[in-house]
Amino acid sequence: MKKIALIITVLCSVPFISQGQTPEQKGLAIAEKADEVDRGFESSQVSLKMILTNKNGQESERLLENKTLELHEDGDKSLIVFNSPRDVEGTATLTFTHKTTSDDQWLYLPSIKRVKRISSDNKSGPFMGSEFAYEDLSSQEVEKYTYKFIKEDNLNGVSALVVERYPVDPKSGYTRQVVWYNKDNYRIEKIDFYDRKNALLKTLDYNGYEQYLGKHWRASQMVMENHQTGKKTRLIFENYAFKTGISDQDFTQNSLVRAGR
């Protein structure tokens, strides 16, 4: 009886989870709550330092700017521009995330002064030589996955809800992802990515969270480690700004070209 009582207590301690829910319903409820608590930032802009580390420990750095426009009827839009070093300066990427269809992505290459559309077949490819794939640039819309609650866990002293999610898009480079959500505020603490052979490919760790506007949590650092190649990509975020007044007009192919000049 004590063991049964303990199981019931654990289940009831997880917000929005009832005893009658299936693991799939529990996982979806957690993902929906994570989405809900971050709504309302409208737009954001941030400076980034990208540090690439090869398997021998050698590092190279790149400086970027990222703008994001929050949308509710569909996925968010984002624009990433490389400011240095010289060999990638002016390169820019535009992403339109969609909730139920494949994302639209374009890459501006200043060396040839043209915009290249990223094919859905290539979305699993590396973004500018980093350990992030093009599909990792998309906003994490609830509808892009199906879910399954796995367990509660303690992650480096943080109480976490562990959810497995499965990409709906058949062209995704991942069979599944395992996500650790902070139990108190639903921010993501860690993601394990499994490749098409269902082998562990990468781990993304979120560090140094700060809260903005009394609501929105953003990591000051993300580290993507590729377990199969031994490479890492670290992103350091600085000077976050929200409700910046940008609009759809700032996320067109013309604005992509202008940003890269």
C-alpha positions as semicolon CSV with decimal commas, in nm:
position;residue;x (nm);y (nm);z (nm)
1;M;0,000;0,000;0,000
2;K;0,284;0,240;0,077
3;K;0,430;0,189;-0,272
4;I;0,094;0,262;-0,438
5;A;0,046;0,572;-0,224
6;L;0,394;0,696;-0,322
7;I;0,319;0,656;-0,694
8;I;-0,007;0,852;-0,659
9;T;0,172;1,127;-0,466
10;V;0,438;1,162;-0,737
11;L;0,182;1,182;-1,016
12;C;-0,030;1,438;-0,836
13;S;0,276;1,653;-0,763
14;V;0,324;1,723;-1,135
15;P;0,112;2,027;-1,235
16;F;-0,158;1,969;-1,496
17;I;-0,118;1,591;-1,469
18;S;-0,401;1,377;-1,336
19;Q;-0,407;1,007;-1,263
20;G;-0,641;0,944;-1,554
21;Q;-0,414;1,088;-1,820
22;T;-0,203;0,874;-2,051
23;P;0,173;0,943;-2,078
24;E;0,099;1,103;-2,417
25;Q;-0,160;1,339;-2,266
26;K;0,075;1,425;-1,980
27;G;0,358;1,506;-2,220
28;L;0,136;1,727;-2,434
29;A;0,005;1,911;-2,126
30;I;0,359;1,995;-2,014
31;A;0,459;2,119;-2,362
32;E;0,145;2,334;-2,382
33;K;0,217;2,486;-2,041
34;A;0,576;2,566;-2,143
35;D;0,440;2,742;-2,452
36;E;0,176;2,928;-2,254
37;V;0,407;3,073;-1,990
38;D;0,638;3,230;-2,252
39;R;0,370;3,397;-2,462
40;G;0,360;3,772;-2,498
41;F;0,721;3,876;-2,566
42;E;0,603;4,011;-2,906
43;S;0,955;4,049;-3,047
44;S;1,314;4,020;-2,934
45;Q;1,664;4,106;-3,042
46;V;1,991;3,969;-2,906
47;S;2,364;3,967;-2,984
48;L;2,542;3,632;-2,991
49;K;2,891;3,494;-2,986
50;M;2,919;3,152;-3,150
51;I;3,221;2,946;-3,046
52;L;3,296;2,640;-3,258
53;T;3,514;2,372;-3,100
54;N;3,651;2,083;-3,307
55;K;3,731;1,736;-3,175
56;N;4,090;1,847;-3,100
57;G;3,972;2,137;-2,884
58;Q;4,060;2,411;-3,133
59;E;3,818;2,705;-3,127
60;S;3,692;2,967;-3,371
61;E;3,451;3,252;-3,298
62;R;3,172;3,422;-3,487
63;L;2,955;3,722;-3,394
64;L;2,585;3,729;-3,484
65;E;2,263;3,921;-3,434
66;N;1,925;3,752;-3,402
67;K;1,578;3,906;-3,433
68;T;1,258;3,717;-3,356
69;L;0,895;3,808;-3,421
70;E;0,632;3,627;-3,213
71;L;0,324;3,508;-3,400
72;H;0,024;3,322;-3,261
73;E;-0,164;3,209;-3,571
74;D;0,151;3,036;-3,697
75;G;0,510;2,982;-3,586
76;D;0,756;3,263;-3,511
77;K;0,983;3,433;-3,764
78;S;1,355;3,487;-3,709
79;L;1,646;3,658;-3,884
80;I;2,010;3,574;-3,807
81;V;2,295;3,786;-3,944
82;F;2,670;3,710;-3,915
83;N;2,885;4,016;-3,842
84;S;3,226;3,845;-3,825
85;P;3,473;3,700;-3,914
86;R;3,522;3,833;-4,263
87;D;3,468;3,502;-4,444
88;V;3,107;3,479;-4,317
89;E;3,032;3,850;-4,264
90;G;2,695;3,944;-4,413
91;T;2,566;3,589;-4,435
92;A;2,206;3,589;-4,317
93;T;1,935;3,330;-4,254
94;L;1,559;3,388;-4,252
95;T;1,327;3,130;-4,093
96;F;0,949;3,113;-4,104
97;T;0,843;2,844;-3,858
98;H;0,511;2,676;-3,932
99;K;0,303;2,482;-3,685
100;T;0,168;2,211;-3,913
101;T;0,370;2,232;-4,236
102;S;0,739;2,235;-4,326
103;D;0,925;2,552;-4,231
104;D;1,042;2,804;-4,490
105;Q;1,409;2,900;-4,472
106;W;1,636;3,114;-4,688
107;L;2,010;3,180;-4,678
108;Y;2,170;3,497;-4,817
109;L;2,529;3,452;-4,936
110;P;2,704;3,789;-4,986
111;S;2,988;3,630;-5,186
112;I;2,747;3,555;-5,472
113;K;2,488;3,820;-5,379
114;R;2,196;3,584;-5,396
115;V;1,931;3,427;-5,174
116;K;1,922;3,048;-5,160
117;R;1,616;2,861;-5,039
118;I;1,693;2,582;-4,791
119;S;1,521;2,266;-4,909
120;S;1,319;2,065;-4,659
121;D;1,542;1,772;-4,751
122;N;1,844;1,965;-4,621
123;K;1,697;2,090;-4,293
124;S;1,899;1,833;-4,096
125;G;2,224;1,972;-4,238
126;P;2,465;2,178;-4,023
127;F;2,396;2,549;-3,991
128;M;2,708;2,739;-4,101
129;G;2,944;2,464;-3,987
130;S;2,802;2,454;-3,634
131;E;2,653;2,161;-3,443
132;F;2,310;2,322;-3,481
133;A;2,102;2,197;-3,772
134;Y;1,884;2,429;-3,979
135;E;1,577;2,274;-3,819
136;D;1,713;2,369;-3,475
137;L;1,666;2,736;-3,572
138;S;1,288;2,700;-3,578
139;S;1,073;2,807;-3,284
140;Q;0,956;2,515;-3,074
141;E;0,588;2,512;-3,164
142;V;0,377;2,256;-2,978
143;E;0,220;2,124;-3,297
144;K;0,555;2,022;-3,446
145;Y;0,574;1,715;-3,219
146;T;0,380;1,440;-3,048
147;Y;0,468;1,378;-2,684
148;K;0,511;1,123;-2,409
149;F;0,577;1,194;-2,043
150;I;0,865;0,977;-1,918
151;K;0,939;1,062;-1,555
152;E;1,036;1,323;-1,299
153;D;1,408;1,372;-1,259
154;N;1,669;1,570;-1,070
155;L;1,900;1,745;-1,316
156;N;2,196;1,914;-1,150
157;G;1,981;2,001;-0,850
158;V;1,683;2,112;-1,060
159;S;1,351;1,927;-1,036
160;A;1,258;1,842;-1,393
161;L;0,978;1,688;-1,595
162;V;1,119;1,461;-1,865
163;V;0,920;1,441;-2,187
164;E;0,997;1,252;-2,506
165;R;0,881;1,427;-2,821
166;Y;0,864;1,297;-3,175
167;P;0,886;1,529;-3,480
168;V;0,576;1,521;-3,698
169;D;0,772;1,622;-4,009
170;P;0,897;1,302;-4,180
171;K;1,197;1,498;-4,314
172;S;1,327;1,581;-3,968
173;G;1,680;1,462;-3,897
174;Y;1,564;1,329;-3,559
175;T;1,356;1,027;-3,464
176;R;1,296;1,170;-3,117
177;Q;1,411;1,424;-2,861
178;V;1,416;1,391;-2,483
179;V;1,344;1,723;-2,311
180;W;1,399;1,821;-1,946
181;Y;1,151;2,095;-1,845
182;N;1,209;2,287;-1,522
183;K;0,923;2,181;-1,296
184;D;0,882;2,527;-1,140
185;N;0,872;2,750;-1,449
186;Y;0,868;2,512;-1,750
187;R;1,181;2,652;-1,911
188;I;1,386;2,391;-2,098
189;E;1,703;2,281;-1,921
190;K;1,834;2,014;-2,159
191;I;1,751;1,829;-2,482
192;D;1,892;1,500;-2,609
193;F;1,860;1,453;-2,987
194;Y;1,844;1,106;-3,145
195;D;1,933;1,058;-3,512
196;R;1,744;0,865;-3,779
197;K;1,901;0,542;-3,655
198;N;1,768;0,625;-3,306
199;A;2,123;0,671;-3,171
200;L;2,208;0,960;-2,940
201;L;2,344;1,233;-3,167
202;K;2,361;1,558;-2,971
203;T;2,287;1,715;-2,635
204;L;2,184;2,080;-2,590
205;D;2,237;2,229;-2,244
206;Y;2,081;2,561;-2,141
207;N;2,279;2,759;-1,880
208;G;2,271;3,091;-1,696
209;Y;1,902;3,167;-1,722
210;E;1,783;3,523;-1,664
211;Q;1,427;3,652;-1,643
212;Y;1,307;3,946;-1,855
213;L;0,994;4,158;-1,819
214;G;0,915;3,961;-1,505
215;K;0,809;3,662;-1,712
216;H;1,030;3,545;-1,996
217;W;1,326;3,319;-1,917
218;R;1,622;3,318;-2,155
219;A;1,948;3,125;-2,124
220;S;2,264;3,334;-2,139
221;Q;2,450;3,035;-2,281
222;M;2,365;2,722;-2,480
223;V;2,606;2,438;-2,552
224;M;2,535;2,185;-2,827
225;E;2,762;1,881;-2,805
226;N;2,780;1,627;-3,086
227;H;2,850;1,288;-2,929
228;Q;2,928;1,124;-3,263
229;T;3,188;1,375;-3,388
230;G;3,327;1,515;-3,062
231;K;3,251;1,873;-3,176
232;K;3,076;2,147;-2,977
233;T;2,907;2,477;-3,049
234;R;2,861;2,729;-2,769
235;L;2,626;3,025;-2,801
236;I;2,667;3,321;-2,564
237;F;2,376;3,568;-2,559
238;E;2,412;3,936;-2,468
239;N;2,195;4,249;-2,459
240;Y;1,849;4,098;-2,491
241;A;1,577;4,346;-2,587
242;F;1,203;4,275;-2,605
243;K;0,899;4,444;-2,761
244;T;1,134;4,613;-3,008
245;G;0,864;4,725;-3,252
246;I;0,975;4,510;-3,545
247;S;0,707;4,375;-3,779
248;D;0,649;4,139;-4,072
249;Q;0,818;4,395;-4,299
250;D;1,147;4,320;-4,123
251;F;1,126;3,953;-4,220
252;T;1,117;3,940;-4,599
253;Q;1,368;3,820;-4,854
254;N;1,447;4,186;-4,932
255;S;1,517;4,251;-4,564
256;L;1,737;3,940;-4,565
257;V;1,948;4,089;-4,843
258;R;1,961;4,433;-4,676
259;A;2,067;4,278;-4,345
260;G;2,356;4,102;-4,515
261;R;2,498;4,412;-4,681
